[in-house]
């Protein structure tokens, strides 16, 4: 697994301020950077994780948080008609549960906002698991953690 640096108020905040961005800083956990255990596969040609047929499969990312804060969790995924099911996203001792619904096809990606988490400074593992599900739970493109800190003016 690759380690992604997530500094809500520090470096990422500074980069967002310097670039003049009005959006909150975010960390993107990509399909390519996931550690995959069990029956799921990364597809480089479409940049997604699919063929998730094993209810025991897990996707994991290492995350280092430089400063404590809150973050909104977004999941970009696709689900074919007749497929989908339950999933669990765990990070920093917090457990988010949800259910995927058809997005139209395995390649029609939608971004869903899951919840807001509180993240302490330090290293964390982000884990996405699924089950029960019909055929396969989803294709995963990315998980995004968007800081709740907003830039209000140029410093």
PDB file of C-alpha atoms in Angstrom:
ATOM      1  CA  UNK A   1       0.000   0.000   0.000  1.00  0.00           C
ATOM      2  CA  UNK A   2       1.145   3.502  -0.696  1.00  0.00           C
ATOM      3  CA  UNK A   3       1.034   6.092   2.060  1.00  0.00           C
ATOM      4  CA  UNK A   4      -0.806   9.298   1.255  1.00  0.00           C
ATOM      5  CA  UNK A   5      -0.113  12.450   3.219  1.00  0.00           C
ATOM      6  CA  UNK A   6      -3.235  14.200   4.474  1.00  0.00           C
ATOM      7  CA  UNK A   7      -2.540  17.452   6.227  1.00  0.00           C
ATOM      8  CA  UNK A   8      -5.831  19.241   6.694  1.00  0.00           C
ATOM      9  CA  UNK A   9      -4.467  22.556   7.890  1.00  0.00           C
ATOM     10  CA  UNK A  10      -0.774  22.301   7.090  1.00  0.00           C
ATOM     11  CA  UNK A  11       0.768  21.702   3.663  1.00  0.00           C
ATOM     12  CA  UNK A  12      -2.448  20.860   1.771  1.00  0.00           C
ATOM     13  CA  UNK A  13      -4.147  23.925   3.260  1.00  0.00           C
ATOM     14  CA  UNK A  14      -1.149  26.031   2.263  1.00  0.00           C
ATOM     15  CA  UNK A  15      -1.184  24.658  -1.300  1.00  0.00           C
ATOM     16  CA  UNK A  16      -4.910  25.363  -1.624  1.00  0.00           C
ATOM     17  CA  UNK A  17      -4.351  28.892  -0.354  1.00  0.00           C
ATOM     18  CA  UNK A  18      -1.409  29.535  -2.667  1.00  0.00           C
ATOM     19  CA  UNK A  19      -3.256  28.222  -5.708  1.00  0.00           C
ATOM     20  CA  UNK A  20      -6.205  30.496  -4.955  1.00  0.00           C
ATOM     21  CA  UNK A  21      -8.530  27.502  -4.728  1.00  0.00           C
ATOM     22  CA  UNK A  22     -11.827  28.158  -2.991  1.00  0.00           C
ATOM     23  CA  UNK A  23     -12.423  24.437  -2.566  1.00  0.00           C
ATOM     24  CA  UNK A  24     -11.505  22.564   0.565  1.00  0.00           C
ATOM     25  CA  UNK A  25      -8.312  20.490   0.333  1.00  0.00           C
ATOM     26  CA  UNK A  26      -8.838  16.794  -0.315  1.00  0.00           C
ATOM     27  CA  UNK A  27      -6.952  13.516  -0.311  1.00  0.00           C
ATOM     28  CA  UNK A  28      -7.842  11.028  -3.040  1.00  0.00           C
ATOM     29  CA  UNK A  29      -7.385   7.321  -2.390  1.00  0.00           C
ATOM     30  CA  UNK A  30      -7.178   5.924  -5.918  1.00  0.00           C
ATOM     31  CA  UNK A  31      -8.007   2.454  -7.145  1.00  0.00           C
ATOM     32  CA  UNK A  32      -4.415   2.113  -8.326  1.00  0.00           C
ATOM     33  CA  UNK A  33      -3.008   2.803  -4.853  1.00  0.00           C
ATOM     34  CA  UNK A  34      -5.253   0.306  -3.012  1.00  0.00           C
ATOM     35  CA  UNK A  35      -4.005  -2.849  -1.406  1.00  0.00           C
ATOM     36  CA  UNK A  36      -6.404  -5.621  -2.473  1.00  0.00           C
ATOM     37  CA  UNK A  37      -6.940  -8.858  -0.577  1.00  0.00           C
ATOM     38  CA  UNK A  38      -9.356 -11.529  -1.776  1.00  0.00           C
ATOM     39  CA  UNK A  39     -11.399 -11.705  -4.957  1.00  0.00           C
ATOM     40  CA  UNK A  40     -11.191  -8.259  -6.555  1.00  0.00           C
ATOM     41  CA  UNK A  41      -8.882  -6.875  -9.248  1.00  0.00           C
ATOM     42  CA  UNK A  42      -7.413  -3.527 -10.336  1.00  0.00           C
ATOM     43  CA  UNK A  43      -7.974  -2.682 -14.025  1.00  0.00           C
ATOM     44  CA  UNK A  44      -5.384  -0.169 -15.242  1.00  0.00           C
ATOM     45  CA  UNK A  45      -7.142   0.409 -18.588  1.00  0.00           C
ATOM     46  CA  UNK A  46     -10.179   1.869 -16.809  1.00  0.00           C
ATOM     47  CA  UNK A  47      -8.483   2.864 -13.539  1.00  0.00           C
ATOM     48  CA  UNK A  48     -10.912   1.006 -11.274  1.00  0.00           C
ATOM     49  CA  UNK A  49     -11.226  -2.016  -9.010  1.00  0.00           C
ATOM     50  CA  UNK A  50     -13.749  -4.551 -10.272  1.00  0.00           C
ATOM     51  CA  UNK A  51     -14.469  -8.288 -10.506  1.00  0.00           C
ATOM     52  CA  UNK A  52     -15.282  -8.044  -6.796  1.00  0.00           C
ATOM     53  CA  UNK A  53     -16.975 -11.405  -6.359  1.00  0.00           C
ATOM     54  CA  UNK A  54     -15.553 -12.442  -2.988  1.00  0.00           C
ATOM     55  CA  UNK A  55     -17.450 -11.207   0.104  1.00  0.00           C
ATOM     56  CA  UNK A  56     -14.168 -11.594   2.010  1.00  0.00           C
ATOM     57  CA  UNK A  57     -12.279  -9.170  -0.261  1.00  0.00           C
ATOM     58  CA  UNK A  58     -10.964  -5.923   1.211  1.00  0.00           C
ATOM     59  CA  UNK A  59      -9.525  -2.768  -0.267  1.00  0.00           C
ATOM     60  CA  UNK A  60      -7.067  -0.902   1.952  1.00  0.00           C
ATOM     61  CA  UNK A  61      -5.108   2.330   1.909  1.00  0.00           C
ATOM     62  CA  UNK A  62      -2.606   3.774   4.399  1.00  0.00           C
ATOM     63  CA  UNK A  63      -3.371   7.358   5.376  1.00  0.00           C
ATOM     64  CA  UNK A  64      -1.200   9.753   7.386  1.00  0.00           C
ATOM     65  CA  UNK A  65      -2.997  12.724   8.895  1.00  0.00           C
ATOM     66  CA  UNK A  66      -0.649  15.602   9.736  1.00  0.00           C
ATOM     67  CA  UNK A  67      -3.179  17.708  11.646  1.00  0.00           C
ATOM     68  CA  UNK A  68      -6.434  16.608  13.290  1.00  0.00           C
ATOM     69  CA  UNK A  69      -9.691  17.657  11.691  1.00  0.00           C
ATOM     70  CA  UNK A  70     -12.930  16.551  10.104  1.00  0.00           C
ATOM     71  CA  UNK A  71     -13.364  15.242   6.589  1.00  0.00           C
ATOM     72  CA  UNK A  72     -16.304  14.383   4.370  1.00  0.00           C
ATOM     73  CA  UNK A  73     -15.952  10.945   2.777  1.00  0.00           C
ATOM     74  CA  UNK A  74     -16.952  10.526  -0.875  1.00  0.00           C
ATOM     75  CA  UNK A  75     -17.037   7.233  -2.798  1.00  0.00           C
ATOM     76  CA  UNK A  76     -16.859   7.145  -6.613  1.00  0.00           C
ATOM     77  CA  UNK A  77     -18.323   3.851  -7.803  1.00  0.00           C
ATOM     78  CA  UNK A  78     -20.365   2.126 -10.519  1.00  0.00           C
ATOM     79  CA  UNK A  79     -22.928  -0.675 -10.238  1.00  0.00           C
ATOM     80  CA  UNK A  80     -24.707  -2.639 -12.987  1.00  0.00           C
ATOM     81  CA  UNK A  81     -28.480  -3.277 -12.839  1.00  0.00           C
ATOM     82  CA  UNK A  82     -29.339  -6.230 -10.612  1.00  0.00           C
ATOM     83  CA  UNK A  83     -26.055  -5.955  -8.702  1.00  0.00           C
ATOM     84  CA  UNK A  84     -24.920  -4.077  -5.633  1.00  0.00           C
ATOM     85  CA  UNK A  85     -25.256  -4.625  -1.920  1.00  0.00           C
ATOM     86  CA  UNK A  86     -23.954  -3.609   1.472  1.00  0.00           C
ATOM     87  CA  UNK A  87     -20.537  -2.138   2.160  1.00  0.00           C
ATOM     88  CA  UNK A  88     -18.500  -0.974   5.156  1.00  0.00           C
ATOM     89  CA  UNK A  89     -15.822   1.720   5.169  1.00  0.00           C
ATOM     90  CA  UNK A  90     -13.641   1.818   8.279  1.00  0.00           C
ATOM     91  CA  UNK A  91     -11.103   4.450   9.258  1.00  0.00           C
ATOM     92  CA  UNK A  92      -9.749   5.661  12.601  1.00  0.00           C
ATOM     93  CA  UNK A  93     -12.097   3.435  14.603  1.00  0.00           C
ATOM     94  CA  UNK A  94     -15.137   4.795  12.772  1.00  0.00           C
ATOM     95  CA  UNK A  95     -17.397   2.545  10.726  1.00  0.00           C
ATOM     96  CA  UNK A  96     -19.573   3.797   7.872  1.00  0.00           C
ATOM     97  CA  UNK A  97     -22.127   1.431   6.365  1.00  0.00           C
ATOM     98  CA  UNK A  98     -24.125   1.793   3.183  1.00  0.00           C
ATOM     99  CA  UNK A  99     -25.780   0.051   0.274  1.00  0.00           C
ATOM    100  CA  UNK A 100     -24.935   0.457  -3.391  1.00  0.00           C
ATOM    101  CA  UNK A 101     -27.646   0.761  -6.035  1.00  0.00           C
ATOM    102  CA  UNK A 102     -27.399   0.542  -9.821  1.00  0.00           C
ATOM    103  CA  UNK A 103     -25.757   3.544 -11.486  1.00  0.00           C
ATOM    104  CA  UNK A 104     -26.790   2.273 -14.947  1.00  0.00           C
ATOM    105  CA  UNK A 105     -23.780   0.089 -15.785  1.00  0.00           C
ATOM    106  CA  UNK A 106     -20.392  -1.040 -14.518  1.00  0.00           C
ATOM    107  CA  UNK A 107     -18.909   2.055 -16.201  1.00  0.00           C
ATOM    108  CA  UNK A 108     -21.386   4.792 -15.189  1.00  0.00           C
ATOM    109  CA  UNK A 109     -19.565   6.222 -12.168  1.00  0.00           C
ATOM    110  CA  UNK A 110     -21.311   8.273  -9.492  1.00  0.00           C
ATOM    111  CA  UNK A 111     -19.818  10.024  -6.490  1.00  0.00           C
ATOM    112  CA  UNK A 112     -21.764   9.560  -3.259  1.00  0.00           C
ATOM    113  CA  UNK A 113     -21.151  11.480  -0.040  1.00  0.00           C
ATOM    114  CA  UNK A 114     -21.053   8.938   2.783  1.00  0.00           C
ATOM    115  CA  UNK A 115     -20.517  10.901   6.012  1.00  0.00           C
ATOM    116  CA  UNK A 116     -18.200  13.216   7.902  1.00  0.00           C
ATOM    117  CA  UNK A 117     -15.436  11.699  10.030  1.00  0.00           C
ATOM    118  CA  UNK A 118     -13.159  13.100  12.709  1.00  0.00           C
ATOM    119  CA  UNK A 119      -9.531  12.221  12.037  1.00  0.00           C
ATOM    120  CA  UNK A 120      -6.795  12.387  14.644  1.00  0.00           C
ATOM    121  CA  UNK A 121      -3.199  13.146  13.777  1.00  0.00           C
ATOM    122  CA  UNK A 122      -1.262  10.003  12.889  1.00  0.00           C
ATOM    123  CA  UNK A 123      -1.350   6.920  10.699  1.00  0.00           C
ATOM    124  CA  UNK A 124      -4.622   5.233   9.825  1.00  0.00           C
ATOM    125  CA  UNK A 125      -5.772   2.400   7.582  1.00  0.00           C
ATOM    126  CA  UNK A 126      -8.808   3.001   5.396  1.00  0.00           C
ATOM    127  CA  UNK A 127     -10.608  -0.299   4.693  1.00  0.00           C
ATOM    128  CA  UNK A 128     -13.512  -0.884   2.303  1.00  0.00           C
ATOM    129  CA  UNK A 129     -15.289  -4.244   2.480  1.00  0.00           C
ATOM    130  CA  UNK A 130     -18.621  -5.478   1.148  1.00  0.00           C
ATOM    131  CA  UNK A 131     -21.320  -8.053   1.722  1.00  0.00           C
ATOM    132  CA  UNK A 132     -23.797  -9.393   1.404  1.00  0.00           C
ATOM    133  CA  UNK A 133     -24.229  -8.464  -2.244  1.00  0.00           C
ATOM    134  CA  UNK A 134     -25.801  -9.707  -5.487  1.00  0.00           C
ATOM    135  CA  UNK A 135     -23.147 -10.817  -8.040  1.00  0.00           C
ATOM    136  CA  UNK A 136     -20.729  -7.978  -7.120  1.00  0.00           C
ATOM    137  CA  UNK A 137     -21.074  -4.906  -4.884  1.00  0.00           C
ATOM    138  CA  UNK A 138     -19.511  -2.240  -7.128  1.00  0.00           C
ATOM    139  CA  UNK A 139     -16.588  -1.070  -9.202  1.00  0.00           C
ATOM    140  CA  UNK A 140     -14.506   1.427  -7.230  1.00  0.00           C
ATOM    141  CA  UNK A 141     -12.680   4.346  -8.843  1.00  0.00           C
ATOM    142  CA  UNK A 142     -11.718   6.333  -5.710  1.00  0.00           C
ATOM    143  CA  UNK A 143     -12.443   7.416  -2.185  1.00  0.00           C
ATOM    144  CA  UNK A 144     -11.981  11.091  -1.449  1.00  0.00           C
ATOM    145  CA  UNK A 145     -11.552  12.635   1.991  1.00  0.00           C
ATOM    146  CA  UNK A 146     -12.430  16.307   1.720  1.00  0.00           C
ATOM    147  CA  UNK A 147     -11.365  18.546   4.586  1.00  0.00           C
ATOM    148  CA  UNK A 148     -14.090  20.521   6.300  1.00  0.00           C
ATOM    149  CA  UNK A 149     -11.638  23.445   6.552  1.00  0.00           C
ATOM    150  CA  UNK A 150     -12.528  26.127   4.020  1.00  0.00           C
ATOM    151  CA  UNK A 151     -10.367  28.926   2.677  1.00  0.00           C
ATOM    152  CA  UNK A 152     -12.161  32.175   3.432  1.00  0.00           C
ATOM    153  CA  UNK A 153      -9.674  34.648   2.014  1.00  0.00           C
ATOM    154  CA  UNK A 154      -6.134  34.988   0.794  1.00  0.00           C
ATOM    155  CA  UNK A 155      -3.583  35.062   3.554  1.00  0.00           C
TER     156      UNK A 155
END
